[in-house]
């Protein structure tokens, strides 16, 4: 059984075709990098795979179940591209990470929630932030809290959208180490990356999107050298305007 089985996925947003016939089968335990220029449809594709945006057509199965209530969502972790506008009620890192333990009928967090949340934060080197408000954190700190929120579930399938953008290099290494441990434990990982960089040793397979279509699916392209550019970066890196910000629900709950 594949972790992801997507067939001929099409997504239309604002009347425009954004994902145009993507097939993607990811066997369990594989670590896949999803690459492509800004605006090529990477975020939209993973949102469609997770049921966050509707498919115009096509089929998606996650962990063997068609998208919908039958998917074991508690085994799926998702780190969206950036934290939704932090407004409203002040929220601590503990609360954000513990929300990663809630799903479907589990509306009450487990007794060992603090220990589990702290362990997930520690895996990213930020356990000291546990009682801090996320609204007062830097973008990089917020990002690590969101990653911890996905890790605390010990997911079978983890999807990360540019998790290390805006994170400094030493912290990226911490994150690569955390991801290696997950891979060793058999977790399936799909990670959208701007460049492979320090992730190179972890990546089994690279899928490159261009204008909503897969233009490469196979071994990862060589990591970018000091001065060189990986091929996918030659495509209009800033050709498309930024998509609208996500609503808060996308950050705090993947379950449709
Ligand atoms: N909600 C939306 N409504 C209309 N267009 C969108 C929406 N979200 C994204 N797009 C457009 O879809 C294209 C792909 O966006 P996205 O999936 O975010 O690409 P990537 O993650 O590869 O940078 C872009 O042209 C973007 O402007
Ligand atoms: Mg994106």
PDB file of C-alpha atoms and ligand atoms in Angstrom:
ATOM      1  CA  UNK A   1       0.000   0.000   0.000  1.00  0.00           C
ATOM      2  CA  UNK A   2       1.402   3.375  -0.996  1.00  0.00           C
ATOM      3  CA  UNK A   3       1.443   6.273   1.449  1.00  0.00           C
ATOM      4  CA  UNK A   4       0.196   8.506  -1.357  1.00  0.00           C
ATOM      5  CA  UNK A   5      -1.539   7.404  -4.529  1.00  0.00           C
ATOM      6  CA  UNK A   6      -2.540  10.326  -6.716  1.00  0.00           C
ATOM      7  CA  UNK A   7      -3.815   9.882 -10.245  1.00  0.00           C
ATOM      8  CA  UNK A   8      -4.349  12.611 -12.840  1.00  0.00           C
ATOM      9  CA  UNK A   9      -4.873  15.348 -10.262  1.00  0.00           C
ATOM     10  CA  UNK A  10      -6.196  18.648 -11.570  1.00  0.00           C
ATOM     11  CA  UNK A  11      -6.774  21.735  -9.409  1.00  0.00           C
ATOM     12  CA  UNK A  12      -8.369  24.971 -10.562  1.00  0.00           C
ATOM     13  CA  UNK A  13      -8.092  28.135  -8.460  1.00  0.00           C
ATOM     14  CA  UNK A  14      -9.652  31.453  -9.361  1.00  0.00           C
ATOM     15  CA  UNK A  15     -10.662  30.002 -12.712  1.00  0.00           C
ATOM     16  CA  UNK A  16      -7.052  29.118 -13.564  1.00  0.00           C
ATOM     17  CA  UNK A  17      -5.727  25.571 -13.953  1.00  0.00           C
ATOM     18  CA  UNK A  18      -2.949  25.391 -11.340  1.00  0.00           C
ATOM     19  CA  UNK A  19      -2.258  21.645 -11.129  1.00  0.00           C
ATOM     20  CA  UNK A  20      -2.632  19.966 -14.480  1.00  0.00           C
ATOM     21  CA  UNK A  21      -2.636  16.201 -14.474  1.00  0.00           C
ATOM     22  CA  UNK A  22      -0.214  15.095 -11.763  1.00  0.00           C
ATOM     23  CA  UNK A  23       0.371  11.421 -11.046  1.00  0.00           C
ATOM     24  CA  UNK A  24       2.249  10.679  -7.848  1.00  0.00           C
ATOM     25  CA  UNK A  25       2.682   7.354  -6.092  1.00  0.00           C
ATOM     26  CA  UNK A  26       4.827   7.435  -2.967  1.00  0.00           C
ATOM     27  CA  UNK A  27       5.665   4.096  -1.356  1.00  0.00           C
ATOM     28  CA  UNK A  28       5.937   3.904   2.429  1.00  0.00           C
ATOM     29  CA  UNK A  29       9.210   5.114   3.873  1.00  0.00           C
ATOM     30  CA  UNK A  30      10.231   7.143   0.841  1.00  0.00           C
ATOM     31  CA  UNK A  31      11.522  10.701   1.249  1.00  0.00           C
ATOM     32  CA  UNK A  32      10.418  12.803  -1.713  1.00  0.00           C
ATOM     33  CA  UNK A  33      11.490  16.364  -2.445  1.00  0.00           C
ATOM     34  CA  UNK A  34       8.993  18.443  -4.383  1.00  0.00           C
ATOM     35  CA  UNK A  35      10.837  21.138  -6.302  1.00  0.00           C
ATOM     36  CA  UNK A  36      10.013  23.836  -8.818  1.00  0.00           C
ATOM     37  CA  UNK A  37      10.022  27.584  -9.320  1.00  0.00           C
ATOM     38  CA  UNK A  38       7.777  29.879  -7.303  1.00  0.00           C
ATOM     39  CA  UNK A  39       4.256  29.631  -8.628  1.00  0.00           C
ATOM     40  CA  UNK A  40       4.757  26.205 -10.229  1.00  0.00           C
ATOM     41  CA  UNK A  41       1.963  24.751  -8.078  1.00  0.00           C
ATOM     42  CA  UNK A  42       3.868  22.897  -5.354  1.00  0.00           C
ATOM     43  CA  UNK A  43       1.847  24.216  -2.407  1.00  0.00           C
ATOM     44  CA  UNK A  44      -1.411  23.801  -4.286  1.00  0.00           C
ATOM     45  CA  UNK A  45      -0.557  20.208  -5.149  1.00  0.00           C
ATOM     46  CA  UNK A  46       0.163  19.225  -1.544  1.00  0.00           C
ATOM     47  CA  UNK A  47      -2.956  21.045  -0.333  1.00  0.00           C
ATOM     48  CA  UNK A  48      -4.958  19.059  -2.855  1.00  0.00           C
ATOM     49  CA  UNK A  49      -3.294  15.811  -1.757  1.00  0.00           C
ATOM     50  CA  UNK A  50      -4.299  16.631   1.836  1.00  0.00           C
ATOM     51  CA  UNK A  51      -7.853  17.578   0.944  1.00  0.00           C
ATOM     52  CA  UNK A  52      -7.369  21.236   1.904  1.00  0.00           C
ATOM     53  CA  UNK A  53      -8.259  22.476  -1.590  1.00  0.00           C
ATOM     54  CA  UNK A  54     -10.722  20.550  -3.751  1.00  0.00           C
ATOM     55  CA  UNK A  55      -9.693  18.550  -6.798  1.00  0.00           C
ATOM     56  CA  UNK A  56     -11.154  19.619 -10.124  1.00  0.00           C
ATOM     57  CA  UNK A  57     -10.654  16.001 -11.156  1.00  0.00           C
ATOM     58  CA  UNK A  58      -8.490  13.020 -10.356  1.00  0.00           C
ATOM     59  CA  UNK A  59      -8.129  10.570  -7.489  1.00  0.00           C
ATOM     60  CA  UNK A  60      -6.138  10.695  -4.274  1.00  0.00           C
ATOM     61  CA  UNK A  61      -5.624   7.990  -1.681  1.00  0.00           C
ATOM     62  CA  UNK A  62      -3.674   8.606   1.520  1.00  0.00           C
ATOM     63  CA  UNK A  63      -2.459   5.632   3.553  1.00  0.00           C
ATOM     64  CA  UNK A  64      -4.743   3.449   1.479  1.00  0.00           C
ATOM     65  CA  UNK A  65      -7.968   5.429   1.949  1.00  0.00           C
ATOM     66  CA  UNK A  66      -9.687   7.787  -0.493  1.00  0.00           C
ATOM     67  CA  UNK A  67      -9.536  11.434   0.627  1.00  0.00           C
ATOM     68  CA  UNK A  68     -12.220  12.101   3.205  1.00  0.00           C
ATOM     69  CA  UNK A  69     -13.246  10.865   6.603  1.00  0.00           C
ATOM     70  CA  UNK A  70     -11.784   7.416   6.050  1.00  0.00           C
ATOM     71  CA  UNK A  71      -8.199   8.699   5.994  1.00  0.00           C
ATOM     72  CA  UNK A  72      -6.429   8.113   9.320  1.00  0.00           C
ATOM     73  CA  UNK A  73      -5.678  11.837   9.748  1.00  0.00           C
ATOM     74  CA  UNK A  74      -4.032  11.324  13.121  1.00  0.00           C
ATOM     75  CA  UNK A  75      -1.228   9.598  11.216  1.00  0.00           C
ATOM     76  CA  UNK A  76      -0.773  12.521   8.813  1.00  0.00           C
ATOM     77  CA  UNK A  77       1.374  15.527   9.729  1.00  0.00           C
ATOM     78  CA  UNK A  78       1.355  18.755   7.738  1.00  0.00           C
ATOM     79  CA  UNK A  79       3.523  21.835   8.091  1.00  0.00           C
ATOM     80  CA  UNK A  80       2.054  24.602   5.926  1.00  0.00           C
ATOM     81  CA  UNK A  81       4.236  27.119   4.134  1.00  0.00           C
ATOM     82  CA  UNK A  82       3.911  29.806   6.777  1.00  0.00           C
ATOM     83  CA  UNK A  83       2.005  30.482   9.918  1.00  0.00           C
ATOM     84  CA  UNK A  84      -1.326  32.172   9.304  1.00  0.00           C
ATOM     85  CA  UNK A  85      -1.647  35.757  10.463  1.00  0.00           C
ATOM     86  CA  UNK A  86      -1.049  35.515  14.189  1.00  0.00           C
ATOM     87  CA  UNK A  87      -3.915  37.455  15.650  1.00  0.00           C
ATOM     88  CA  UNK A  88      -6.623  36.801  18.143  1.00  0.00           C
ATOM     89  CA  UNK A  89      -6.011  34.842  21.290  1.00  0.00           C
ATOM     90  CA  UNK A  90      -2.429  34.580  22.526  1.00  0.00           C
ATOM     91  CA  UNK A  91      -1.229  31.025  22.060  1.00  0.00           C
ATOM     92  CA  UNK A  92       1.766  29.348  23.633  1.00  0.00           C
ATOM     93  CA  UNK A  93       4.052  26.938  21.840  1.00  0.00           C
ATOM     94  CA  UNK A  94       2.734  24.216  24.176  1.00  0.00           C
ATOM     95  CA  UNK A  95      -0.834  24.851  23.011  1.00  0.00           C
ATOM     96  CA  UNK A  96       0.139  24.847  19.352  1.00  0.00           C
ATOM     97  CA  UNK A  97       2.141  21.634  19.629  1.00  0.00           C
ATOM     98  CA  UNK A  98      -0.519  19.871  21.745  1.00  0.00           C
ATOM     99  CA  UNK A  99      -3.114  20.735  19.082  1.00  0.00           C
ATOM    100  CA  UNK A 100      -1.105  18.335  16.909  1.00  0.00           C
ATOM    101  CA  UNK A 101      -2.270  15.529  19.215  1.00  0.00           C
ATOM    102  CA  UNK A 102      -5.958  16.258  18.631  1.00  0.00           C
ATOM    103  CA  UNK A 103      -7.890  14.761  15.779  1.00  0.00           C
ATOM    104  CA  UNK A 104     -11.370  13.611  14.907  1.00  0.00           C
ATOM    105  CA  UNK A 105     -12.872  12.130  18.056  1.00  0.00           C
ATOM    106  CA  UNK A 106      -9.835  12.820  20.228  1.00  0.00           C
ATOM    107  CA  UNK A 107     -10.803  16.242  21.520  1.00  0.00           C
ATOM    108  CA  UNK A 108      -9.053  15.885  24.850  1.00  0.00           C
ATOM    109  CA  UNK A 109      -5.261  15.893  24.825  1.00  0.00           C
ATOM    110  CA  UNK A 110      -3.488  12.922  26.430  1.00  0.00           C
ATOM    111  CA  UNK A 111      -2.144  13.195  29.996  1.00  0.00           C
ATOM    112  CA  UNK A 112       1.467  13.117  28.910  1.00  0.00           C
ATOM    113  CA  UNK A 113       0.887  16.012  26.522  1.00  0.00           C
ATOM    114  CA  UNK A 114       3.431  18.331  28.069  1.00  0.00           C
ATOM    115  CA  UNK A 115       6.183  15.709  27.976  1.00  0.00           C
ATOM    116  CA  UNK A 116       5.382  14.820  24.383  1.00  0.00           C
ATOM    117  CA  UNK A 117       5.183  18.435  23.257  1.00  0.00           C
ATOM    118  CA  UNK A 118       8.455  19.249  25.011  1.00  0.00           C
ATOM    119  CA  UNK A 119      10.139  16.257  23.380  1.00  0.00           C
ATOM    120  CA  UNK A 120       8.958  17.388  19.934  1.00  0.00           C
ATOM    121  CA  UNK A 121      10.222  20.924  20.597  1.00  0.00           C
ATOM    122  CA  UNK A 122      13.502  19.494  21.893  1.00  0.00           C
ATOM    123  CA  UNK A 123      13.983  17.570  18.647  1.00  0.00           C
ATOM    124  CA  UNK A 124      14.167  21.000  17.004  1.00  0.00           C
ATOM    125  CA  UNK A 125      16.287  22.545  19.737  1.00  0.00           C
ATOM    126  CA  UNK A 126      13.561  24.875  21.034  1.00  0.00           C
ATOM    127  CA  UNK A 127      12.234  23.214  24.191  1.00  0.00           C
ATOM    128  CA  UNK A 128      12.909  26.457  26.062  1.00  0.00           C
ATOM    129  CA  UNK A 129      10.108  28.086  24.026  1.00  0.00           C
ATOM    130  CA  UNK A 130       7.429  25.773  25.403  1.00  0.00           C
ATOM    131  CA  UNK A 131       5.608  28.430  27.454  1.00  0.00           C
ATOM    132  CA  UNK A 132       6.297  31.372  25.160  1.00  0.00           C
ATOM    133  CA  UNK A 133       3.594  32.943  23.039  1.00  0.00           C
ATOM    134  CA  UNK A 134       3.989  32.212  19.357  1.00  0.00           C
ATOM    135  CA  UNK A 135       2.857  35.750  18.549  1.00  0.00           C
ATOM    136  CA  UNK A 136       6.052  37.022  20.160  1.00  0.00           C
ATOM    137  CA  UNK A 137       8.389  34.664  18.327  1.00  0.00           C
ATOM    138  CA  UNK A 138      10.509  35.218  15.254  1.00  0.00           C
ATOM    139  CA  UNK A 139       9.404  33.623  11.987  1.00  0.00           C
ATOM    140  CA  UNK A 140      12.052  30.924  12.366  1.00  0.00           C
ATOM    141  CA  UNK A 141      10.912  30.099  15.906  1.00  0.00           C
ATOM    142  CA  UNK A 142       7.277  29.940  14.808  1.00  0.00           C
ATOM    143  CA  UNK A 143       8.275  27.621  12.001  1.00  0.00           C
ATOM    144  CA  UNK A 144      10.001  25.262  14.420  1.00  0.00           C
ATOM    145  CA  UNK A 145       6.898  25.223  16.620  1.00  0.00           C
ATOM    146  CA  UNK A 146       4.792  24.269  13.590  1.00  0.00           C
ATOM    147  CA  UNK A 147       7.211  21.500  12.678  1.00  0.00           C
ATOM    148  CA  UNK A 148       7.072  20.237  16.284  1.00  0.00           C
ATOM    149  CA  UNK A 149       3.275  20.256  16.030  1.00  0.00           C
ATOM    150  CA  UNK A 150       3.493  17.899  13.056  1.00  0.00           C
ATOM    151  CA  UNK A 151       6.188  15.708  14.675  1.00  0.00           C
ATOM    152  CA  UNK A 152       4.339  15.227  17.966  1.00  0.00           C
ATOM    153  CA  UNK A 153       1.846  12.959  16.200  1.00  0.00           C
ATOM    154  CA  UNK A 154       4.656  10.619  15.193  1.00  0.00           C
ATOM    155  CA  UNK A 155       3.039  10.614  11.763  1.00  0.00           C
ATOM    156  CA  UNK A 156       3.265   7.819   9.207  1.00  0.00           C
ATOM    157  CA  UNK A 157       3.095  10.472   6.498  1.00  0.00           C
ATOM    158  CA  UNK A 158       4.632  13.894   6.973  1.00  0.00           C
ATOM    159  CA  UNK A 159       4.182  16.708   4.452  1.00  0.00           C
ATOM    160  CA  UNK A 160       6.272  19.851   4.854  1.00  0.00           C
ATOM    161  CA  UNK A 161       5.976  22.974   2.738  1.00  0.00           C
ATOM    162  CA  UNK A 162       9.328  24.819   2.609  1.00  0.00           C
ATOM    163  CA  UNK A 163       9.989  24.042   6.268  1.00  0.00           C
ATOM    164  CA  UNK A 164      13.386  25.691   6.481  1.00  0.00           C
ATOM    165  CA  UNK A 165      12.755  28.903   4.577  1.00  0.00           C
ATOM    166  CA  UNK A 166      13.770  31.693   6.936  1.00  0.00           C
ATOM    167  CA  UNK A 167      15.598  29.348   9.310  1.00  0.00           C
ATOM    168  CA  UNK A 168      19.324  29.820   9.879  1.00  0.00           C
ATOM    169  CA  UNK A 169      21.818  27.147   8.806  1.00  0.00           C
ATOM    170  CA  UNK A 170      22.655  25.609  12.215  1.00  0.00           C
ATOM    171  CA  UNK A 171      18.932  25.209  12.852  1.00  0.00           C
ATOM    172  CA  UNK A 172      18.440  23.678   9.421  1.00  0.00           C
ATOM    173  CA  UNK A 173      20.990  21.058  10.431  1.00  0.00           C
ATOM    174  CA  UNK A 174      18.995  20.322  13.588  1.00  0.00           C
ATOM    175  CA  UNK A 175      15.956  19.870  11.420  1.00  0.00           C
ATOM    176  CA  UNK A 176      17.770  17.601   8.965  1.00  0.00           C
ATOM    177  CA  UNK A 177      18.815  15.455  11.942  1.00  0.00           C
ATOM    178  CA  UNK A 178      15.210  15.305  13.187  1.00  0.00           C
ATOM    179  CA  UNK A 179      14.061  14.293   9.716  1.00  0.00           C
ATOM    180  CA  UNK A 180      16.734  11.577   9.436  1.00  0.00           C
ATOM    181  CA  UNK A 181      15.433  10.044  12.646  1.00  0.00           C
ATOM    182  CA  UNK A 182      11.910  10.001  11.231  1.00  0.00           C
ATOM    183  CA  UNK A 183      13.127   8.419   8.040  1.00  0.00           C
ATOM    184  CA  UNK A 184      14.971   5.742  10.013  1.00  0.00           C
ATOM    185  CA  UNK A 185      11.692   5.057  11.812  1.00  0.00           C
ATOM    186  CA  UNK A 186       9.996   4.451   8.456  1.00  0.00           C
ATOM    187  CA  UNK A 187       8.056   7.711   8.111  1.00  0.00           C
ATOM    188  CA  UNK A 188       7.073   8.708   4.582  1.00  0.00           C
ATOM    189  CA  UNK A 189       8.073  12.306   3.924  1.00  0.00           C
ATOM    190  CA  UNK A 190       7.104  14.731   1.178  1.00  0.00           C
ATOM    191  CA  UNK A 191       9.016  17.965   1.546  1.00  0.00           C
ATOM    192  CA  UNK A 192       8.712  21.039  -0.650  1.00  0.00           C
ATOM    193  CA  UNK A 193      12.107  22.674  -0.883  1.00  0.00           C
ATOM    194  CA  UNK A 194      13.380  25.794  -2.511  1.00  0.00           C
ATOM    195  CA  UNK A 195      16.742  24.099  -2.851  1.00  0.00           C
ATOM    196  CA  UNK A 196      17.925  20.677  -1.749  1.00  0.00           C
ATOM    197  CA  UNK A 197      20.962  22.041   0.133  1.00  0.00           C
ATOM    198  CA  UNK A 198      21.539  20.240   3.446  1.00  0.00           C
ATOM    199  CA  UNK A 199      18.688  17.812   2.712  1.00  0.00           C
ATOM    200  CA  UNK A 200      20.583  16.130  -0.142  1.00  0.00           C
ATOM    201  CA  UNK A 201      21.634  13.016   1.831  1.00  0.00           C
ATOM    202  CA  UNK A 202      18.042  12.424   2.945  1.00  0.00           C
ATOM    203  CA  UNK A 203      16.264  12.662  -0.387  1.00  0.00           C
ATOM    204  CA  UNK A 204      15.369   9.418  -2.194  1.00  0.00           C
ATOM    205  CA  UNK A 205      13.526  11.009  -5.071  1.00  0.00           C
ATOM    206  CA  UNK A 206      12.869  14.419  -6.559  1.00  0.00           C
ATOM    207  CA  UNK A 207       9.691  15.493  -8.310  1.00  0.00           C
ATOM    208  CA  UNK A 208       9.957  18.784 -10.161  1.00  0.00           C
ATOM    209  CA  UNK A 209       6.852  20.761 -11.091  1.00  0.00           C
ATOM    210  CA  UNK A 210       6.612  23.344 -13.814  1.00  0.00           C
ATOM    211  CA  UNK A 211       3.380  25.152 -14.594  1.00  0.00           C
ATOM    212  CA  UNK A 212       1.441  22.525 -12.668  1.00  0.00           C
ATOM    213  CA  UNK A 213       2.933  19.506 -14.417  1.00  0.00           C
ATOM    214  CA  UNK A 214       5.629  17.028 -13.410  1.00  0.00           C
ATOM    215  CA  UNK A 215       8.698  17.659 -15.571  1.00  0.00           C
ATOM    216  CA  UNK A 216      11.127  15.421 -13.656  1.00  0.00           C
ATOM    217  CA  UNK A 217      10.570  12.420 -11.409  1.00  0.00           C
ATOM    218  CA  UNK A 218      13.631  10.494 -10.354  1.00  0.00           C
ATOM    219  CA  UNK A 219      16.980  10.943  -8.694  1.00  0.00           C
ATOM    220  CA  UNK A 220      17.459  14.334  -7.068  1.00  0.00           C
ATOM    221  CA  UNK A 221      19.285  16.940  -9.143  1.00  0.00           C
ATOM    222  CA  UNK A 222      22.788  17.761  -7.889  1.00  0.00           C
ATOM    223  CA  UNK A 223      22.742  20.095  -4.909  1.00  0.00           C
ATOM    224  CA  UNK A 224      23.461  23.676  -5.749  1.00  0.00           C
ATOM    225  CA  UNK A 225      27.144  24.552  -5.518  1.00  0.00           C
ATOM    226  CA  UNK A 226      28.510  27.768  -4.104  1.00  0.00           C
ATOM    227  CA  UNK A 227      27.949  29.604  -7.361  1.00  0.00           C
ATOM    228  CA  UNK A 228      26.009  27.220  -9.563  1.00  0.00           C
ATOM    229  CA  UNK A 229      22.257  26.876  -9.803  1.00  0.00           C
ATOM    230  CA  UNK A 230      20.197  23.729  -9.871  1.00  0.00           C
ATOM    231  CA  UNK A 231      18.215  23.443 -13.059  1.00  0.00           C
ATOM    232  CA  UNK A 232      14.828  24.077 -11.491  1.00  0.00           C
ATOM    233  CA  UNK A 233      15.998  27.465 -10.250  1.00  0.00           C
ATOM    234  CA  UNK A 234      16.459  28.675 -13.798  1.00  0.00           C
ATOM    235  CA  UNK A 235      12.713  28.700 -14.333  1.00  0.00           C
ATOM    236  CA  UNK A 236      11.251  32.111 -13.520  1.00  0.00           C
ATOM    237  CA  UNK A 237      11.990  32.055  -9.790  1.00  0.00           C
ATOM    238  CA  UNK A 238       9.777  35.018  -9.013  1.00  0.00           C
ATOM    239  CA  UNK A 239       7.482  34.967 -11.995  1.00  0.00           C
ATOM    240  CA  UNK A 240       4.206  34.644 -10.158  1.00  0.00           C
ATOM    241  CA  UNK A 241       2.631  36.793  -7.486  1.00  0.00           C
ATOM    242  CA  UNK A 242       2.380  35.391  -3.974  1.00  0.00           C
ATOM    243  CA  UNK A 243      -0.781  33.404  -3.415  1.00  0.00           C
ATOM    244  CA  UNK A 244      -3.287  34.722  -0.897  1.00  0.00           C
ATOM    245  CA  UNK A 245      -2.506  33.935   2.739  1.00  0.00           C
ATOM    246  CA  UNK A 246      -3.988  30.804   4.237  1.00  0.00           C
ATOM    247  CA  UNK A 247      -6.865  31.045   6.639  1.00  0.00           C
ATOM    248  CA  UNK A 248      -6.155  30.092  10.233  1.00  0.00           C
ATOM    249  CA  UNK A 249      -7.877  26.728   9.896  1.00  0.00           C
ATOM    250  CA  UNK A 250      -5.254  25.522   7.461  1.00  0.00           C
ATOM    251  CA  UNK A 251      -2.572  26.064  10.035  1.00  0.00           C
ATOM    252  CA  UNK A 252      -4.339  24.518  12.963  1.00  0.00           C
ATOM    253  CA  UNK A 253      -6.233  21.640  11.436  1.00  0.00           C
ATOM    254  CA  UNK A 254      -5.661  19.583   8.346  1.00  0.00           C
ATOM    255  CA  UNK A 255      -8.605  17.274   8.892  1.00  0.00           C
ATOM    256  CA  UNK A 256     -11.306  18.300   6.424  1.00  0.00           C
TER     257      UNK A 256
HETATM  258  N1  LIG B   1      -6.237  30.584  -3.630  1.00  0.00           N
HETATM  259  C1  LIG B   1      -5.753  30.893  -4.846  1.00  0.00           C
HETATM  260  N2  LIG B   1      -6.500  31.534  -5.776  1.00  0.00           N
HETATM  261  C2  LIG B   1      -6.012  31.825  -6.993  1.00  0.00           C
HETATM  262  N3  LIG B   1      -4.774  31.511  -7.397  1.00  0.00           N
HETATM  263  C3  LIG B   1      -3.975  30.876  -6.524  1.00  0.00           C
HETATM  264  C4  LIG B   1      -4.419  30.544  -5.204  1.00  0.00           C
HETATM  265  N4  LIG B   1      -3.401  29.909  -4.563  1.00  0.00           N
HETATM  266  C5  LIG B   1      -2.371  29.868  -5.442  1.00  0.00           C
HETATM  267  N5  LIG B   1      -2.714  30.443  -6.612  1.00  0.00           N
HETATM  268  C6  LIG B   1      -1.874  30.551  -7.813  1.00  0.00           C
HETATM  269  O1  LIG B   1      -1.473  29.248  -8.166  1.00  0.00           O
HETATM  270  C7  LIG B   1      -0.151  29.251  -8.672  1.00  0.00           C
HETATM  271  C8  LIG B   1       0.668  28.240  -7.909  1.00  0.00           C
HETATM  272  O2  LIG B   1       0.783  28.656  -6.573  1.00  0.00           O
HETATM  273  P1  LIG B   1       1.487  27.745  -5.483  1.00  0.00           P
HETATM  274  O3  LIG B   1       0.842  26.419  -5.481  1.00  0.00           O
HETATM  275  O4  LIG B   1       1.512  28.526  -4.209  1.00  0.00           O
HETATM  276  O5  LIG B   1       2.957  27.595  -6.100  1.00  0.00           O
HETATM  277  P2  LIG B   1       4.335  27.249  -5.374  1.00  0.00           P
HETATM  278  O6  LIG B   1       4.039  26.663  -4.039  1.00  0.00           O
HETATM  279  O7  LIG B   1       4.996  26.301  -6.317  1.00  0.00           O
HETATM  280  O8  LIG B   1       5.089  28.541  -5.282  1.00  0.00           O
HETATM  281  C9  LIG B   1       0.360  30.681  -8.525  1.00  0.00           C
HETATM  282  O9  LIG B   1       0.225  31.297  -9.790  1.00  0.00           O
HETATM  283  C10 LIG B   1      -0.587  31.293  -7.535  1.00  0.00           C
HETATM  284  O10 LIG B   1      -0.722  32.669  -7.762  1.00  0.00           O
HETATM  285 MG1  LIG B   2       4.559  27.251  -2.149  1.00  0.00          MG
END
